[in-house]
């Protein structure tokens, strides 16, 4: 009897839960936009390049902004001189008033002139601050650590405020937004593990946890959106990949076999076990089932290392003597 006719009961991890699918996105993404109009003098980064927060990405021609800043600074100088003169005149008028030379109205007028000069100085300083801020926008810097995913401009391009310049994504943590049928609501919990595979990376299972659950079901599909956070420190994953997986609402280590080893034609499930080279029928009690991988847990009736028949071999009459292939080990398999 070959390995295609029998399986060995193994102790391993099995999980079950609702399936999900969706597209991976960067948990943190920033699109840097122009704050001032002008011609792009230089762009210092390219797509795929790693950048750190504060790195200079590009420069925009300041144009008239430099002249505006200089003019505003000169305005501050003049306003300070006017304010100082007004303060001196106010002090002189107050002294003359105490000597009885001028009226109180003259003092009030001097005080009003001082207040106006002070307000003009504050306005001039505000204009300098605004001009400096606008001039600072001509140097475009990275707001976050990450990788340049899009470069929308090149040297010589003319940009307007709000125009996209460069997009940066932080791939150290990804997010999967997926929908789950509302009848699975009872299995949804924050911090529940999720395992999934992605298109383009075969044979590798990735894991994450549910961090958010939308409190409202979609009125059309009656599905609930969940958000899965996925650590990606090694950056094996990239944004935009399609992922398919399952929420592990129930998971444990147990005795696991392929579902094809279970005979469910009767009310009570049975397996055909080979013991002492003879076939015997054994009633079993089943646990959780992983329909996605066609695996099922047996909680009673067999032991790790038992050999069970599958497929057509299950039809052998109890008591039939069989010879097992050497590849069918009888040793217990440790839990993973």
Short mmCIF file of C-alpha atoms in Angstrom, two decimals:
data_model
loop_
_atom_site.label_atom_id
_atom_site.label_comp_id
_atom_site.label_asym_id
_atom_site.label_seq_id
_atom_site.Cartn_x
_atom_site.Cartn_y
_atom_site.Cartn_z
CA UNK A 1 0.00 0.00 0.00
CA UNK A 2 1.56 3.26 -1.11
CA UNK A 3 1.68 6.69 0.52
CA UNK A 4 -1.25 7.85 -1.61
CA UNK A 5 -3.51 5.36 0.18
CA UNK A 6 -2.71 6.25 3.78
CA UNK A 7 -1.78 9.12 6.07
CA UNK A 8 -0.13 9.36 9.46
CA UNK A 9 -1.93 11.10 12.30
CA UNK A 10 0.22 14.09 13.28
CA UNK A 11 0.14 16.48 16.17
CA UNK A 12 0.22 19.96 14.69
CA UNK A 13 -1.39 23.35 14.83
CA UNK A 14 -4.82 23.77 13.21
CA UNK A 15 -6.93 26.90 12.89
CA UNK A 16 -10.30 27.87 11.52
CA UNK A 17 -12.15 31.08 10.88
CA UNK A 18 -13.68 33.29 8.17
CA UNK A 19 -11.70 33.94 5.00
CA UNK A 20 -10.82 37.39 3.75
CA UNK A 21 -9.03 39.07 0.87
CA UNK A 22 -7.85 42.54 -0.03
CA UNK A 23 -4.95 44.70 -1.15
CA UNK A 24 -1.99 45.58 1.04
CA UNK A 25 -1.44 49.27 1.67
CA UNK A 26 1.21 51.17 3.56
CA UNK A 27 -0.04 52.03 7.03
CA UNK A 28 1.71 55.39 6.78
CA UNK A 29 1.94 57.29 3.49
CA UNK A 30 2.62 60.94 2.79
CA UNK A 31 2.17 62.88 -0.44
CA UNK A 32 4.31 66.01 -0.34
CA UNK A 33 2.58 68.91 -2.13
CA UNK A 34 3.77 72.32 -3.27
CA UNK A 35 2.99 75.14 -0.84
CA UNK A 36 4.12 77.95 -3.13
CA UNK A 37 4.01 78.45 -6.92
CA UNK A 38 7.16 78.41 -8.97
CA UNK A 39 9.56 76.54 -11.18
CA UNK A 40 11.25 73.43 -9.77
CA UNK A 41 14.96 74.16 -9.56
CA UNK A 42 16.06 70.67 -8.49
CA UNK A 43 14.76 67.24 -7.46
CA UNK A 44 17.16 65.21 -5.32
CA UNK A 45 15.40 61.82 -5.04
CA UNK A 46 14.15 59.09 -7.34
CA UNK A 47 11.48 56.39 -7.03
CA UNK A 48 12.58 53.50 -4.85
CA UNK A 49 15.04 55.63 -2.87
CA UNK A 50 15.00 55.47 0.93
CA UNK A 51 14.65 58.81 2.71
CA UNK A 52 14.57 59.97 6.30
CA UNK A 53 12.36 62.62 7.87
CA UNK A 54 13.73 66.09 7.14
CA UNK A 55 15.73 65.11 4.06
CA UNK A 56 15.62 67.74 1.31
CA UNK A 57 13.65 66.31 -1.61
CA UNK A 58 13.43 69.26 -3.99
CA UNK A 59 13.79 73.03 -4.29
CA UNK A 60 11.39 75.52 -5.89
CA UNK A 61 12.59 78.82 -7.33
CA UNK A 62 11.77 81.46 -4.68
CA UNK A 63 11.05 84.09 -7.34
CA UNK A 64 9.76 87.26 -5.70
CA UNK A 65 9.55 85.66 -2.25
CA UNK A 66 13.11 86.70 -1.40
CA UNK A 67 12.38 90.32 -2.28
CA UNK A 68 9.16 90.18 -0.26
CA UNK A 69 11.05 88.94 2.77
CA UNK A 70 13.66 91.71 2.43
CA UNK A 71 10.95 94.32 2.05
CA UNK A 72 9.15 92.98 5.13
CA UNK A 73 12.35 93.12 7.17
CA UNK A 74 12.91 96.74 6.14
CA UNK A 75 9.35 97.46 7.19
CA UNK A 76 10.15 96.09 10.66
CA UNK A 77 13.14 98.41 10.92
CA UNK A 78 11.01 101.44 10.06
CA UNK A 79 8.20 100.35 12.39
CA UNK A 80 10.61 99.93 15.29
CA UNK A 81 11.99 103.42 14.75
CA UNK A 82 8.47 104.88 14.63
CA UNK A 83 7.52 103.01 17.82
CA UNK A 84 10.65 104.26 19.63
CA UNK A 85 9.91 107.85 18.58
CA UNK A 86 6.29 107.53 19.73
CA UNK A 87 7.43 106.21 23.13
CA UNK A 88 9.78 109.16 23.60
CA UNK A 89 7.09 111.65 22.60
CA UNK A 90 4.64 110.02 25.02
CA UNK A 91 7.19 110.32 27.84
CA UNK A 92 7.78 113.99 26.97
CA UNK A 93 4.08 114.82 26.89
CA UNK A 94 3.51 113.08 30.25
CA UNK A 95 6.37 115.13 31.77
CA UNK A 96 4.94 118.39 30.39
CA UNK A 97 1.49 117.44 31.70
CA UNK A 98 2.87 116.94 35.21
CA UNK A 99 4.38 120.47 34.95
CA UNK A 100 1.03 121.88 33.83
CA UNK A 101 2.32 122.97 30.42
CA UNK A 102 0.12 120.73 28.22
CA UNK A 103 -3.39 119.42 28.60
CA UNK A 104 -4.46 115.87 29.33
CA UNK A 105 -5.77 115.64 25.77
CA UNK A 106 -2.20 116.04 24.46
CA UNK A 107 -1.06 113.15 26.67
CA UNK A 108 -3.90 110.91 25.47
CA UNK A 109 -3.04 111.71 21.86
CA UNK A 110 0.61 110.77 22.47
CA UNK A 111 -0.43 107.49 24.10
CA UNK A 112 -2.69 106.71 21.16
CA UNK A 113 0.16 107.34 18.74
CA UNK A 114 2.36 104.94 20.74
CA UNK A 115 -0.32 102.24 20.68
CA UNK A 116 -0.73 102.67 16.90
CA UNK A 117 3.03 102.46 16.37
CA UNK A 118 3.20 99.29 18.47
CA UNK A 119 0.40 97.70 16.43
CA UNK A 120 2.18 98.62 13.19
CA UNK A 121 5.37 97.03 14.49
CA UNK A 122 3.52 93.81 15.35
CA UNK A 123 1.99 93.76 11.88
CA UNK A 124 5.38 94.29 10.26
CA UNK A 125 6.91 91.45 12.30
CA UNK A 126 4.01 89.21 11.29
CA UNK A 127 4.68 90.01 7.65
CA UNK A 128 8.33 89.01 8.12
CA UNK A 129 7.30 85.73 9.74
CA UNK A 130 4.88 85.01 6.89
CA UNK A 131 7.48 85.86 4.26
CA UNK A 132 10.03 83.60 5.95
CA UNK A 133 7.49 80.78 6.11
CA UNK A 134 6.67 81.16 2.41
CA UNK A 135 10.36 81.24 1.55
CA UNK A 136 10.88 78.09 3.64
CA UNK A 137 8.29 76.27 1.53
CA UNK A 138 10.62 76.53 -1.45
CA UNK A 139 12.77 73.84 0.22
CA UNK A 140 10.74 70.64 0.10
CA UNK A 141 11.57 68.09 2.84
CA UNK A 142 10.42 64.58 3.72
CA UNK A 143 7.77 64.52 6.49
CA UNK A 144 8.36 60.84 7.36
CA UNK A 145 10.92 58.05 7.03
CA UNK A 146 10.18 55.79 4.10
CA UNK A 147 10.68 55.00 0.44
CA UNK A 148 9.85 57.25 -2.50
CA UNK A 149 6.99 55.54 -4.35
CA UNK A 150 6.14 58.35 -6.79
CA UNK A 151 8.03 61.32 -8.16
CA UNK A 152 5.53 63.58 -9.88
CA UNK A 153 7.86 66.41 -10.96
CA UNK A 154 11.18 66.99 -12.67
CA UNK A 155 13.57 69.91 -12.84
CA UNK A 156 12.03 72.78 -14.79
CA UNK A 157 8.41 71.87 -14.09
CA UNK A 158 6.17 74.71 -12.94
CA UNK A 159 4.06 73.84 -9.89
CA UNK A 160 1.09 75.43 -8.19
CA UNK A 161 0.07 75.27 -4.50
CA UNK A 162 -1.51 71.90 -3.78
CA UNK A 163 0.20 70.13 -6.66
CA UNK A 164 1.63 66.69 -5.80
CA UNK A 165 5.42 66.51 -5.84
CA UNK A 166 6.61 63.30 -4.19
CA UNK A 167 4.89 60.41 -2.41
CA UNK A 168 6.66 58.54 0.40
CA UNK A 169 5.51 55.26 1.94
CA UNK A 170 6.69 53.64 5.16
CA UNK A 171 6.75 49.89 4.48
CA UNK A 172 7.80 48.86 7.99
CA UNK A 173 4.13 48.27 8.76
CA UNK A 174 1.44 47.42 6.22
CA UNK A 175 -2.32 47.26 6.51
CA UNK A 176 -4.85 44.94 4.92
CA UNK A 177 -8.42 46.20 4.64
CA UNK A 178 -10.83 43.35 3.95
CA UNK A 179 -14.52 42.55 4.28
CA UNK A 180 -16.04 39.68 6.25
CA UNK A 181 -19.68 38.50 6.11
CA UNK A 182 -21.77 39.93 8.93
CA UNK A 183 -22.76 36.44 10.12
CA UNK A 184 -19.12 36.02 11.17
CA UNK A 185 -19.32 39.00 13.51
CA UNK A 186 -19.08 36.74 16.55
CA UNK A 187 -15.61 35.60 15.50
CA UNK A 188 -14.21 39.10 15.06
CA UNK A 189 -12.07 40.44 17.90
CA UNK A 190 -9.34 43.06 18.17
CA UNK A 191 -5.88 41.41 18.26
CA UNK A 192 -7.18 38.21 16.63
CA UNK A 193 -4.40 36.67 14.49
CA UNK A 194 -4.74 36.59 10.72
CA UNK A 195 -2.69 34.47 8.34
CA UNK A 196 -2.55 35.05 4.60
CA UNK A 197 -0.64 34.55 1.38
CA UNK A 198 0.10 37.14 -1.28
CA UNK A 199 0.23 37.06 -5.03
CA UNK A 200 3.77 36.68 -6.30
CA UNK A 201 5.24 35.05 -3.18
CA UNK A 202 4.25 31.41 -3.28
CA UNK A 203 4.62 29.01 -0.38
CA UNK A 204 5.05 31.72 2.26
CA UNK A 205 2.45 32.40 4.97
CA UNK A 206 2.42 35.87 6.50
CA UNK A 207 0.70 36.90 9.71
CA UNK A 208 -0.84 39.97 11.24
CA UNK A 209 -3.48 40.97 13.79
CA UNK A 210 -6.82 42.75 13.59
CA UNK A 211 -6.40 46.29 14.92
CA UNK A 212 -9.72 47.86 13.89
CA UNK A 213 -13.25 46.69 13.09
CA UNK A 214 -15.72 48.93 11.28
CA UNK A 215 -18.75 49.33 13.57
CA UNK A 216 -21.16 49.52 10.61
CA UNK A 217 -21.92 46.81 8.05
CA UNK A 218 -22.09 47.73 4.37
CA UNK A 219 -25.82 48.27 3.64
CA UNK A 220 -25.52 46.59 0.23
CA UNK A 221 -23.25 43.60 0.84
CA UNK A 222 -23.93 43.19 4.57
CA UNK A 223 -20.22 42.75 5.10
CA UNK A 224 -18.04 44.21 7.84
CA UNK A 225 -14.70 45.75 7.09
CA UNK A 226 -11.72 44.79 9.24
CA UNK A 227 -8.22 46.24 9.25
CA UNK A 228 -5.22 43.99 9.76
CA UNK A 229 -1.82 45.36 10.77
CA UNK A 230 1.12 43.46 9.30
CA UNK A 231 4.71 43.86 10.56
CA UNK A 232 7.09 44.17 7.63
CA UNK A 233 10.45 45.01 9.16
CA UNK A 234 12.32 42.89 6.60
CA UNK A 235 10.31 44.57 3.80
CA UNK A 236 9.50 41.29 2.07
CA UNK A 237 6.07 42.72 1.24
CA UNK A 238 5.24 45.81 -0.79
CA UNK A 239 2.09 47.89 -1.01
CA UNK A 240 -0.37 46.98 -3.74
CA UNK A 241 -0.09 43.19 -3.49
CA UNK A 242 -3.32 41.17 -3.38
CA UNK A 243 -3.66 39.04 -0.25
CA UNK A 244 -5.92 36.11 0.62
CA UNK A 245 -6.14 34.65 4.09
CA UNK A 246 -8.16 33.73 7.10
CA UNK A 247 -8.95 35.11 10.52
CA UNK A 248 -7.80 32.56 13.09
CA UNK A 249 -10.85 32.85 15.32
CA UNK A 250 -10.05 29.39 16.74
CA UNK A 251 -6.60 27.83 16.84
CA UNK A 252 -4.90 25.05 18.81
CA UNK A 253 -2.44 22.15 18.60
CA UNK A 254 -4.07 18.74 18.18
CA UNK A 255 -4.16 15.50 16.24
CA UNK A 256 -4.66 16.50 12.63
CA UNK A 257 -5.35 14.55 9.44
CA UNK A 258 -6.60 15.35 5.93
CA UNK A 259 -10.39 15.50 5.74
CA UNK A 260 -10.25 12.65 3.20
CA UNK A 261 -9.29 10.30 6.06
CA UNK A 262 -12.72 10.73 7.68
CA UNK A 263 -15.65 8.53 6.65
CA UNK A 264 -18.82 10.56 7.24
CA UNK A 265 -21.29 8.37 5.41
CA UNK A 266 -22.84 7.36 8.72
CA UNK A 267 -24.21 9.52 11.50
CA UNK A 268 -21.05 8.88 13.51
CA UNK A 269 -17.71 9.59 11.76
CA UNK A 270 -15.25 6.72 11.39
CA UNK A 271 -11.69 6.17 10.19
CA UNK A 272 -10.04 3.07 8.78
CA UNK A 273 -6.90 2.47 10.83
CA UNK A 274 -4.11 0.04 10.15
CA UNK A 275 -2.92 -1.67 13.33
CA UNK A 276 -0.78 -4.80 13.44
CA UNK A 277 -1.01 -4.83 9.63
CA UNK A 278 -4.78 -5.24 9.75
CA UNK A 279 -7.55 -2.80 8.87
CA UNK A 280 -9.94 -1.83 11.64
CA UNK A 281 -12.84 0.60 11.80
CA UNK A 282 -12.58 3.17 14.57
CA UNK A 283 -15.23 5.64 15.68
CA UNK A 284 -13.76 9.12 16.17
CA UNK A 285 -14.80 12.43 17.64
CA UNK A 286 -13.93 15.44 15.48
CA UNK A 287 -12.77 18.89 16.51
CA UNK A 288 -12.22 22.01 14.44
CA UNK A 289 -11.93 21.81 10.66
CA UNK A 290 -9.68 23.86 8.40
CA UNK A 291 -11.72 23.82 5.19
CA UNK A 292 -9.23 26.04 3.40
CA UNK A 293 -6.48 23.42 3.71
CA UNK A 294 -8.68 20.33 3.93
CA UNK A 295 -7.44 19.45 7.42
CA UNK A 296 -9.44 18.31 10.42
CA UNK A 297 -8.77 17.68 14.10
CA UNK A 298 -9.55 14.34 15.76
CA UNK A 299 -10.04 14.80 19.49
CA UNK A 300 -10.82 11.17 20.38
CA UNK A 301 -10.31 7.73 18.87
CA UNK A 302 -6.76 7.83 17.48
CA UNK A 303 -3.24 8.63 18.61
CA UNK A 304 -0.32 10.45 17.01
CA UNK A 305 1.50 8.05 14.69
CA UNK A 306 -1.57 5.99 13.78
CA UNK A 307 -1.89 5.19 10.07
CA UNK A 308 -5.29 5.90 8.50
CA UNK A 309 -6.52 4.86 5.07
CA UNK A 310 -7.77 7.42 2.57
CA UNK A 311 -9.60 7.33 -0.74
CA UNK A 312 -10.51 3.98 -2.21
CA UNK A 313 -8.42 2.18 0.42
CA UNK A 314 -11.07 3.09 2.99
CA UNK A 315 -13.35 0.50 1.39
CA UNK A 316 -11.15 -2.37 2.60
CA UNK A 317 -13.02 -4.75 4.88
CA UNK A 318 -12.01 -4.67 8.56
CA UNK A 319 -9.56 -7.48 9.24
CA UNK A 320 -7.93 -7.22 5.81
CA UNK A 321 -4.14 -7.64 6.06
CA UNK A 322 -2.21 -4.83 4.39
CA UNK A 323 1.44 -4.03 3.83
CA UNK A 324 2.44 -0.41 4.43
CA UNK A 325 4.93 1.57 2.39
CA UNK A 326 8.17 2.31 4.25
CA UNK A 327 7.54 6.04 3.96
CA UNK A 328 4.57 5.78 6.32
CA UNK A 329 6.30 6.33 9.64
CA UNK A 330 4.69 5.20 12.88
CA UNK A 331 6.57 7.61 15.06
CA UNK A 332 4.89 10.52 16.76
CA UNK A 333 5.35 13.89 15.09
CA UNK A 334 6.16 16.73 17.57
CA UNK A 335 3.81 19.74 17.74
CA UNK A 336 4.81 22.76 15.67
#
